[in-house]
PDB file of C-alpha atoms in Angstrom:
ATOM      1  CA  MET A   2     -18.843-125.574  -4.750  1.00 76.00           C
ATOM      2  CA  PRO A   3     -21.772-124.888  -2.461  1.00 93.00           C
ATOM      3  CA  PHE A   4     -22.360-126.338   0.965  1.00 94.00           C
ATOM      4  CA  ASN A   5     -26.004-126.173   1.949  1.00 96.00           C
ATOM      5  CA  LYS A   6     -27.249-126.206   5.499  1.00 97.00           C
ATOM      6  CA  LEU A   7     -30.947-126.636   6.122  1.00 98.00           C
ATOM      7  CA  HIS A   8     -32.183-125.503   9.534  1.00 97.00           C
ATOM      8  CA  VAL A   9     -35.530-127.247   9.927  1.00 97.00           C
ATOM      9  CA  PRO A  10     -38.062-128.008  12.667  1.00 96.00           C
ATOM     10  CA  GLU A  11     -37.382-131.422  14.195  1.00 95.00           C
ATOM     11  CA  SER A  12     -40.873-132.494  13.115  1.00 94.00           C
ATOM     12  CA  LEU A  13     -40.146-132.038   9.386  1.00 96.00           C
ATOM     13  CA  ALA A  14     -40.059-135.442   7.691  1.00 96.00           C
ATOM     14  CA  PRO A  15     -36.656-136.652   6.448  1.00 96.00           C
ATOM     15  CA  GLU A  16     -38.190-137.183   2.997  1.00 97.00           C
ATOM     16  CA  THR A  17     -39.216-133.529   2.877  1.00 97.00           C
ATOM     17  CA  CYS A  18     -35.698-132.468   3.874  1.00 97.00           C
ATOM     18  CA  GLN A  19     -34.273-134.636   1.085  1.00 96.00           C
ATOM     19  CA  ALA A  20     -36.710-133.163  -1.422  1.00 97.00           C
ATOM     20  CA  ILE A  21     -35.866-129.607  -0.328  1.00 98.00           C
ATOM     21  CA  ASN A  22     -32.155-130.294  -0.719  1.00 96.00           C
ATOM     22  CA  GLU A  23     -32.604-131.904  -4.142  1.00 97.00           C
ATOM     23  CA  GLU A  24     -34.602-128.923  -5.378  1.00 98.00           C
ATOM     24  CA  LEU A  25     -32.105-126.482  -3.874  1.00 98.00           C
ATOM     25  CA  HIS A  26     -29.213-128.248  -5.574  1.00 97.00           C
ATOM     26  CA  ALA A  27     -31.042-128.370  -8.918  1.00 98.00           C
ATOM     27  CA  SER A  28     -31.716-124.650  -8.643  1.00 98.00           C
ATOM     28  CA  LEU A  29     -28.060-123.898  -7.848  1.00 97.00           C
ATOM     29  CA  VAL A  30     -27.007-125.884 -10.921  1.00 97.00           C
ATOM     30  CA  GLU A  31     -29.549-124.110 -13.130  1.00 97.00           C
ATOM     31  CA  THR A  32     -29.267-120.522 -11.889  1.00 97.00           C
ATOM     32  CA  CYS A  33     -25.701-120.274 -10.576  1.00 96.00           C
ATOM     33  CA  ASP A  34     -23.772-122.653 -12.840  1.00 94.00           C
ATOM     34  CA  VAL A  35     -22.836-124.960  -9.973  1.00 94.00           C
ATOM     35  CA  ASN A  36     -21.197-128.256 -10.938  1.00 92.00           C
ATOM     36  CA  PRO A  37     -23.834-131.016 -10.559  1.00 95.00           C
ATOM     37  CA  ASP A  38     -21.299-133.159  -8.661  1.00 93.00           C
ATOM     38  CA  ASP A  39     -20.766-130.452  -6.020  1.00 90.00           C
ATOM     39  CA  HIS A  40     -23.571-131.666  -3.818  1.00 91.00           C
ATOM     40  CA  PHE A  41     -23.094-131.208  -0.067  1.00 93.00           C
ATOM     41  CA  CYS A  42     -25.770-130.633   2.574  1.00 95.00           C
ATOM     42  CA  LEU A  43     -26.239-130.832   6.327  1.00 96.00           C
ATOM     43  CA  VAL A  44     -29.682-130.887   7.903  1.00 97.00           C
ATOM     44  CA  ALA A  45     -29.759-129.235  11.330  1.00 97.00           C
ATOM     45  CA  ARG A  46     -32.965-129.825  13.263  1.00 97.00           C
ATOM     46  CA  TYR A  47     -34.305-127.476  15.885  1.00 94.00           C
ATOM     47  CA  ARG A  48     -36.843-128.108  18.642  1.00 92.00           C
ATOM     48  CA  PRO A  49     -39.877-125.919  19.277  1.00 86.00           C
ATOM     49  CA  GLY A  50     -38.675-122.764  20.987  1.00 86.00           C
ATOM     50  CA  ASP A  51     -35.115-123.034  19.655  1.00 90.00           C
ATOM     51  CA  MET A  52     -35.735-120.825  16.602  1.00 84.00           C
ATOM     52  CA  LEU A  53     -36.678-117.229  17.303  1.00 83.00           C
ATOM     53  CA  LEU A  54     -38.124-115.550  14.223  1.00 81.00           C
ATOM     54  CA  HIS A  55     -40.166-112.433  13.680  1.00 78.00           C
ATOM     55  CA  PRO A  56     -43.340-113.825  12.082  1.00 75.00           C
ATOM     56  CA  THR A  57     -43.976-110.863   9.769  1.00 81.00           C
ATOM     57  CA  PHE A  58     -40.556-109.402   8.889  1.00 83.00           C
ATOM     58  CA  LEU A  59     -40.700-108.846   5.091  1.00 83.00           C
ATOM     59  CA  GLY A  60     -43.610-111.279   4.782  1.00 81.00           C
ATOM     60  CA  GLN A  61     -45.919-113.574   6.740  1.00 83.00           C
ATOM     61  CA  ARG A  62     -44.560-116.895   7.977  1.00 85.00           C
ATOM     62  CA  ASP A  63     -45.287-119.572  10.555  1.00 86.00           C
ATOM     63  CA  PRO A  64     -42.335-119.528  12.980  1.00 82.00           C
ATOM     64  CA  LYS A  65     -43.065-123.149  13.958  1.00 86.00           C
ATOM     65  CA  ALA A  66     -42.725-124.348  10.355  1.00 91.00           C
ATOM     66  CA  THR A  67     -40.029-122.016   9.009  1.00 93.00           C
ATOM     67  CA  ILE A  68     -36.828-123.365   7.517  1.00 96.00           C
ATOM     68  CA  ILE A  69     -33.589-121.471   7.058  1.00 95.00           C
ATOM     69  CA  ILE A  70     -31.574-122.286   3.935  1.00 97.00           C
ATOM     70  CA  GLU A  71     -27.934-121.331   4.385  1.00 97.00           C
ATOM     71  CA  ILE A  72     -25.755-121.588   1.273  1.00 97.00           C
ATOM     72  CA  ALA A  73     -21.977-121.211   1.385  1.00 96.00           C
ATOM     73  CA  LEU A  74     -20.466-120.989  -2.093  1.00 93.00           C
ATOM     74  CA  LEU A  75     -17.604-119.580  -4.074  1.00 90.00           C
ATOM     75  CA  GLY A  76     -18.066-115.891  -4.786  1.00 93.00           C
ATOM     76  CA  GLY A  77     -18.605-114.429  -8.212  1.00 92.00           C
ATOM     77  CA  ARG A  78     -22.310-114.800  -8.905  1.00 95.00           C
ATOM     78  CA  SER A  79     -24.120-111.707 -10.117  1.00 96.00           C
ATOM     79  CA  ASP A  80     -26.971-110.108  -8.215  1.00 97.00           C
ATOM     80  CA  LYS A  81     -29.274-111.336 -11.004  1.00 97.00           C
ATOM     81  CA  GLN A  82     -28.137-114.940 -10.501  1.00 97.00           C
ATOM     82  CA  LYS A  83     -28.772-114.621  -6.773  1.00 97.00           C
ATOM     83  CA  GLU A  84     -32.246-113.149  -7.310  1.00 97.00           C
ATOM     84  CA  ASP A  85     -32.999-115.890  -9.854  1.00 98.00           C
ATOM     85  CA  LEU A  86     -31.841-118.498  -7.324  1.00 98.00           C
ATOM     86  CA  PHE A  87     -34.090-117.151  -4.563  1.00 98.00           C
ATOM     87  CA  LYS A  88     -37.107-116.989  -6.884  1.00 98.00           C
ATOM     88  CA  ASP A  89     -36.469-120.425  -8.388  1.00 98.00           C
ATOM     89  CA  VAL A  90     -35.968-122.138  -5.028  1.00 98.00           C
ATOM     90  CA  ARG A  91     -39.235-120.707  -3.739  1.00 98.00           C
ATOM     91  CA  GLN A  92     -41.087-121.929  -6.830  1.00 98.00           C
ATOM     92  CA  ARG A  93     -39.542-125.367  -6.368  1.00 98.00           C
ATOM     93  CA  LEU A  94     -40.479-125.462  -2.675  1.00 98.00           C
ATOM     94  CA  ASN A  95     -44.094-124.719  -3.556  1.00 98.00           C
ATOM     95  CA  GLY A  96     -43.854-127.399  -6.251  1.00 97.00           C
ATOM     96  CA  ILE A  97     -43.043-130.099  -3.690  1.00 97.00           C
ATOM     97  CA  GLY A  98     -45.822-128.953  -1.373  1.00 97.00           C
ATOM     98  CA  PHE A  99     -43.717-126.920   1.052  1.00 97.00           C
ATOM     99  CA  ASP A 100     -45.083-123.420   1.661  1.00 96.00           C
ATOM    100  CA  ALA A 101     -42.233-121.226   0.412  1.00 96.00           C
ATOM    101  CA  ARG A 102     -43.445-118.358   2.595  1.00 94.00           C
ATOM    102  CA  ASN A 103     -41.998-120.393   5.458  1.00 94.00           C
ATOM    103  CA  SER A 104     -38.455-120.173   4.117  1.00 95.00           C
ATOM    104  CA  ILE A 105     -35.613-117.762   4.695  1.00 94.00           C
ATOM    105  CA  MET A 106     -32.491-118.013   2.515  1.00 96.00           C
ATOM    106  CA  PHE A 107     -29.067-116.471   2.658  1.00 96.00           C
ATOM    107  CA  LEU A 108     -25.734-116.818   0.890  1.00 96.00           C
ATOM    108  CA  LEU A 109     -22.229-116.764   2.338  1.00 96.00           C
ATOM    109  CA  GLU A 110     -19.641-116.196  -0.380  1.00 95.00           C
ATOM    110  CA  ASN A 111     -16.017-117.253  -0.073  1.00 91.00           C
ATOM    111  CA  SER A 112     -12.942-118.205  -2.124  1.00 87.00           C
ATOM    112  CA  PRO A 113     -11.080-121.457  -2.974  1.00 79.00           C
ATOM    113  CA  ALA A 114      -8.661-120.710  -0.103  1.00 84.00           C
ATOM    114  CA  ASP A 115     -11.602-121.080   2.311  1.00 82.00           C
ATOM    115  CA  TRP A 116     -12.303-124.762   1.483  1.00 78.00           C
ATOM    116  CA  SER A 117     -10.344-127.914   2.293  1.00 80.00           C
ATOM    117  CA  PHE A 118     -11.309-131.488   1.456  1.00 77.00           C
ATOM    118  CA  SER A 119      -8.036-133.288   2.186  1.00 75.00           C
ATOM    119  CA  PRO A 120      -4.816-133.151   4.207  1.00 77.00           C
ATOM    120  CA  ALA A 121      -3.184-131.580   1.122  1.00 75.00           C
ATOM    121  CA  GLY A 122      -4.626-128.176   2.085  1.00 73.00           C
ATOM    122  CA  SER A 123      -7.095-125.751   0.600  1.00 71.00           C
ATOM    123  CA  VAL A 124      -8.837-126.223  -2.717  1.00 70.00           C
ATOM    124  CA  LYS A 125      -6.778-123.293  -3.962  1.00 74.00           C
ATOM    125  CA  SER A 126      -3.455-124.977  -3.153  1.00 74.00           C
ATOM    126  CA  VAL A 127      -4.523-128.457  -4.279  1.00 71.00           C
ATOM    127  CA  LEU A 128      -5.793-127.206  -7.648  1.00 75.00           C
ATOM    128  CA  GLY A 129      -2.995-124.683  -8.042  1.00 73.00           C
ATOM    129  CA  LEU A 130      -5.353-121.729  -8.360  1.00 74.00           C
TER     130      LEU A 130
END
């Protein structure tokens, strides 16, 4: 049950944001056994000067074109699955014409008690987990 948040420059075309999210979701399904129906994403745009990034920390990147991919998902994936996800997403970004060097990704793991989709309470209580 991931929730993806894409932090992107305001100049990035909506179609590119959609393509990035589709590829990210496909990679989560393939590498992390995410349910294909669990597809949630928010695109957060930033203006020039609003994102402060070191241009060479662990690789070269263009701070004006860099996106941040934030993924919140239920815990339990192995380190291998996470590494496979990072590698696969970068390959997919390059495949749609987005320079993957201009991407930073991170995961936030949580539990079913940390999600709520209805007034009935958390996913844990609704599903009786």
